[in-house]
Short mmCIF file of C-alpha atoms in Angstrom, two decimals:
data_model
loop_
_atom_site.label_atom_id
_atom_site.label_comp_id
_atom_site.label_asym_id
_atom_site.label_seq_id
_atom_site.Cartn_x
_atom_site.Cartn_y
_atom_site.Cartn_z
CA UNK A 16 82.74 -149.82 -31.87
CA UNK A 17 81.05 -146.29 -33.35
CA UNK A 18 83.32 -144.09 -34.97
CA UNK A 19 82.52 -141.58 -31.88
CA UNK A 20 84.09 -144.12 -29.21
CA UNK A 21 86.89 -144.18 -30.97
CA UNK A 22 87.77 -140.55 -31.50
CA UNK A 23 87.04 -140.18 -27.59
CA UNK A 24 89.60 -143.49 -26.97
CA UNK A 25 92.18 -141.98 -29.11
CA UNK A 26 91.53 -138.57 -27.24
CA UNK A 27 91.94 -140.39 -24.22
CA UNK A 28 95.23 -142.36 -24.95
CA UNK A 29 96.59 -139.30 -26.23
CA UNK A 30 96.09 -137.16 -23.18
CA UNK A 31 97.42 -139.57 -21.26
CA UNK A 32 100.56 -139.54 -23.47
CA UNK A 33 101.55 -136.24 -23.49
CA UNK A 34 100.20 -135.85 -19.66
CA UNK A 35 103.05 -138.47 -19.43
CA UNK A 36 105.63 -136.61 -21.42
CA UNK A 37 105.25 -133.68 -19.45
CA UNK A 38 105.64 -135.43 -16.28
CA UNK A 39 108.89 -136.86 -17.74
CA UNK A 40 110.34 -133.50 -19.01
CA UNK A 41 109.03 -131.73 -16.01
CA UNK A 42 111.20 -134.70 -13.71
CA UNK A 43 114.21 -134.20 -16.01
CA UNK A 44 114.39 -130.93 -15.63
CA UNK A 45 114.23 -131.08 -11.52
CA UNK A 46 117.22 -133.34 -11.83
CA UNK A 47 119.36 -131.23 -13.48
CA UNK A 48 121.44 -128.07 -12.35
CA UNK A 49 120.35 -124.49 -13.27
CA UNK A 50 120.73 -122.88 -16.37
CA UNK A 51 119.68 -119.58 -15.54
CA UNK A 52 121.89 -117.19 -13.46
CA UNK A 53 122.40 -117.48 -9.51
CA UNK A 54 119.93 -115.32 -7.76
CA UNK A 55 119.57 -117.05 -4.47
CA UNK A 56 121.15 -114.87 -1.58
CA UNK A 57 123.29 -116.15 1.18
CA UNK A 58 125.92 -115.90 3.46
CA UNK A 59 128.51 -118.35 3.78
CA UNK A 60 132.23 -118.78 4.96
CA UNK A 61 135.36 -120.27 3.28
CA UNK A 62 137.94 -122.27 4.40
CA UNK A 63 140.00 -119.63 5.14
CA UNK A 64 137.63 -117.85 7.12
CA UNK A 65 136.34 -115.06 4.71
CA UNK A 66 132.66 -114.16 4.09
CA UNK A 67 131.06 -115.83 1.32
CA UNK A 68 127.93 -114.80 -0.31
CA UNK A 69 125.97 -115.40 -4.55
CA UNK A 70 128.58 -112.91 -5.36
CA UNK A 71 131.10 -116.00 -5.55
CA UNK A 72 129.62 -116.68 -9.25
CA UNK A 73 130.43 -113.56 -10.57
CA UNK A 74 133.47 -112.31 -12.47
CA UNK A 75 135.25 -115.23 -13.55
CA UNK A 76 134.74 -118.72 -14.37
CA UNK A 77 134.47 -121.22 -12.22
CA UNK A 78 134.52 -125.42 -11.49
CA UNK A 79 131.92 -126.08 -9.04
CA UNK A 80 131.11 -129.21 -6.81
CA UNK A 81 129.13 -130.08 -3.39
CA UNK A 82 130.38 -133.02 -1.60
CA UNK A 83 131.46 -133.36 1.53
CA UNK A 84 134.12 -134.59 3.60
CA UNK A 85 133.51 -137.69 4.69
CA UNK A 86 132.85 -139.16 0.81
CA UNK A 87 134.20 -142.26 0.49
CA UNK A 88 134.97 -142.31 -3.22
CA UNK A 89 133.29 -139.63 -5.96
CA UNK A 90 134.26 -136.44 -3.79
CA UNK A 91 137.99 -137.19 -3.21
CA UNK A 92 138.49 -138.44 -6.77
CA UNK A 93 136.91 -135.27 -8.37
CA UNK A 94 139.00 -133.12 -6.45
CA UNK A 95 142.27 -135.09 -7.42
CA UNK A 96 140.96 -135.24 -11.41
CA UNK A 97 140.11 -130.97 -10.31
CA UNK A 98 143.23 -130.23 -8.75
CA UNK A 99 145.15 -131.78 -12.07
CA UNK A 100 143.38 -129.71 -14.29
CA UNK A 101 144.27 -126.58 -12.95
CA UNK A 102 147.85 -127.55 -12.72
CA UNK A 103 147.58 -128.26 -16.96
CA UNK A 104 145.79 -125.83 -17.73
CA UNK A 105 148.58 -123.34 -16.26
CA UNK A 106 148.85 -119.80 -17.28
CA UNK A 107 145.82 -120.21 -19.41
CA UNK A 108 143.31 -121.53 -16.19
CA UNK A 109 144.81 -118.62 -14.12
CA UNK A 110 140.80 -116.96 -14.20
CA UNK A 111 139.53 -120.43 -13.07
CA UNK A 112 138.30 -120.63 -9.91
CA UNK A 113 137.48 -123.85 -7.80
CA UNK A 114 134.88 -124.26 -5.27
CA UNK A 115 133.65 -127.11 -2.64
CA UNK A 116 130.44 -126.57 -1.56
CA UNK A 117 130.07 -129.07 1.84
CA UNK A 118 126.33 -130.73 1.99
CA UNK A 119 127.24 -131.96 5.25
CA UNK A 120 128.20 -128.91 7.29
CA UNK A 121 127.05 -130.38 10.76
CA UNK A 122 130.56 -132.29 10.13
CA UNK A 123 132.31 -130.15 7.90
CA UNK A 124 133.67 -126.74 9.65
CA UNK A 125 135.88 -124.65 8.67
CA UNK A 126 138.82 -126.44 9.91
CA UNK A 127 137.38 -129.57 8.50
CA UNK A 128 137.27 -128.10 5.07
CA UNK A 129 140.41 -125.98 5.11
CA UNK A 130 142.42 -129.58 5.85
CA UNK A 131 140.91 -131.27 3.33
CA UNK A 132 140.80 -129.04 -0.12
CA UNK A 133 144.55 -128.16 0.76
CA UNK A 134 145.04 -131.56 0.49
CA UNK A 135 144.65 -131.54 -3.16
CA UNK A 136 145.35 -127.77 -3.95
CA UNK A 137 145.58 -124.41 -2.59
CA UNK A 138 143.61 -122.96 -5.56
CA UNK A 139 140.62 -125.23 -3.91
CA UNK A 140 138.29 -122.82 -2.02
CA UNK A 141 135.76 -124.78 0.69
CA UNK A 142 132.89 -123.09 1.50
CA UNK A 143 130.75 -124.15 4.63
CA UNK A 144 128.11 -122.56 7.07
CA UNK A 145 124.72 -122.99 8.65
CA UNK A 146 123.28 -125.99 7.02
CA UNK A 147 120.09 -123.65 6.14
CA UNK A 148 122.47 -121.25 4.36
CA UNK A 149 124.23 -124.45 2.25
CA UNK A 150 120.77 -125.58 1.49
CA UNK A 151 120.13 -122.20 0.10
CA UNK A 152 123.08 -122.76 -2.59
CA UNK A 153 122.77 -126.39 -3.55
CA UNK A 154 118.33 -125.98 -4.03
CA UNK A 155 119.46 -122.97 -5.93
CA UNK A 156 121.36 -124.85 -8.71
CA UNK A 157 119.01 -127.89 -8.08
CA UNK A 158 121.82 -130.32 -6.59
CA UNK A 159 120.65 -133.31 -5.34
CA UNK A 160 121.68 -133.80 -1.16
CA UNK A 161 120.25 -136.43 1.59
CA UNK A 162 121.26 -138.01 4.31
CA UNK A 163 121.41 -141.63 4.24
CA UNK A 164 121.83 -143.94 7.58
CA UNK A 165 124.76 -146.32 8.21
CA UNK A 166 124.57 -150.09 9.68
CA UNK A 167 126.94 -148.21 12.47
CA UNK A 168 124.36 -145.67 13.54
CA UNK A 169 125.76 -143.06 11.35
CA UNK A 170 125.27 -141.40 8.19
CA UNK A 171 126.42 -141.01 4.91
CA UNK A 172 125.40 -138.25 1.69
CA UNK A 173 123.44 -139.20 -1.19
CA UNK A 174 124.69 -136.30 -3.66
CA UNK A 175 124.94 -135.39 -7.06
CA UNK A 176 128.16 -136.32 -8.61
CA UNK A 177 128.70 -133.81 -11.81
CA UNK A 178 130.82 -131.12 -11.26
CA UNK A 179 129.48 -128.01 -12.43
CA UNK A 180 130.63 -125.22 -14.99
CA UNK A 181 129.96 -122.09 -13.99
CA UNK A 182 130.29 -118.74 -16.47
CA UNK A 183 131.88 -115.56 -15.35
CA UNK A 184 128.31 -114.08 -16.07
CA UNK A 185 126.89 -116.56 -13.05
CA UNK A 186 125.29 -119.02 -15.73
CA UNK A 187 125.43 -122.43 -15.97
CA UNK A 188 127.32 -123.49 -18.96
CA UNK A 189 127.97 -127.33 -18.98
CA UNK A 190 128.19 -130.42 -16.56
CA UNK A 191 131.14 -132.50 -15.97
CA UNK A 192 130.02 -136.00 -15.16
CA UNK A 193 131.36 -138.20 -12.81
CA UNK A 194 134.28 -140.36 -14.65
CA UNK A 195 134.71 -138.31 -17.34
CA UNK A 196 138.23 -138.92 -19.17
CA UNK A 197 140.87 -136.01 -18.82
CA UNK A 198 141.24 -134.69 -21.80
CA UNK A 199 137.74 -134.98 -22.56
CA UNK A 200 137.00 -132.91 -19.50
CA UNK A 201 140.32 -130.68 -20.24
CA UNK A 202 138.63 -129.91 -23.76
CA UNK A 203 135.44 -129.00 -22.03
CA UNK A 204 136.70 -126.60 -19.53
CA UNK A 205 139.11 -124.95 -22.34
CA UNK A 206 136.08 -124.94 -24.95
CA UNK A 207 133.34 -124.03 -22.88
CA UNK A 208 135.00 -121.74 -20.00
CA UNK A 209 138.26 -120.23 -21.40
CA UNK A 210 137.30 -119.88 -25.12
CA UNK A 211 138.97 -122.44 -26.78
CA UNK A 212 142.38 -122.53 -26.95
CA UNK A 213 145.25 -125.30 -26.76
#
């Protein structure tokens, strides 16, 4: 083999690596939230039946999550490990803010929302609307919603599971996975949205 077929192979093999890296950091990066600020407008109501629009990120920190109602297991859980954090973190969470973002609001209404965050806390704000207006919010921080079919003729959500940490400057500032242990997440939300502290 001349010396000239093999400086085109090698040119070859490594286009086609770093064509393939790209790809892969390109995909990684459509998988994960926002980091830049919220810029997406749209108009949205709460649980409690108050307008909602991007303003929501703005001003104080916040724990963010879409889910939906009828979850069977990550949604429910997350707001039980959410609703315990605010309750620890007492006087020193009092900025904190927590939102439910629905991904199913052909089932979740108002009602349906109000009944189920004050289930786990009153300091749990659902937010709901027209489905094109939730779609707005969750493509805007690049969350992950589908509907999946049911043996029964139903459906269920395929979602992302991390809860996100939102700055009072609109910004994403960390992810808390799925799972994660209390205090580690405790540390995390002290650390990354309240500035440290015990």
């Amino acid at each position: 083999m001349s010396a000239r077929t093999l400086a085109i192979s090698g040119f070859a093999a490594s286009a086609v690596f770093v064509g393939a890296l790209v790809a892969l950091m390109v995909s990684l990066y459509l998988s994960e939230p926002r980091t830049g600020p919220f810029n997406t407008r749209f108009s949205l109501v709460d649980d409690r039946g108050n307008a909602v629009n991007q303003s929501i990120f703005q001003g104080h920190p916040a724990l963010v999550y879409f889910g939906y109602t009828h979850c069977p297991e990550a949604c429910p859980t997350t707001l039980y490990e959410v609703a315990d954090w605010l309750v620890t973190l007492g006087d020193q969470g009092r900025a904190l803010k927590a939102y439910f973002f629905s991904i199913d609001p052909e089932r979740d209404t108002r009602e349906v929302m109000h009944d189920y965050v004050t289930a786990f806390s009153s300091r749990i704000t659902g937010i709901t609307g027209e489905p094109a207006e939730m779609r707005k919010v969750s493509d805007g921080w690049f969350i992950h919603a589908s509907k999946l079919p049911s043996e029964d003729g139903n459906y269920h959500m395929s979602h992302t599971v991390s809860l996100l940490m939102i700055g009072a400057d609109g910004r994403l500032k960390g992810l808390i996975p799925y799972g994660t242990d209390r205090d580690e997440a405790l540390a995390k939300i002290r650390d990354v949205l309240l500035g440290g502290g015990v």
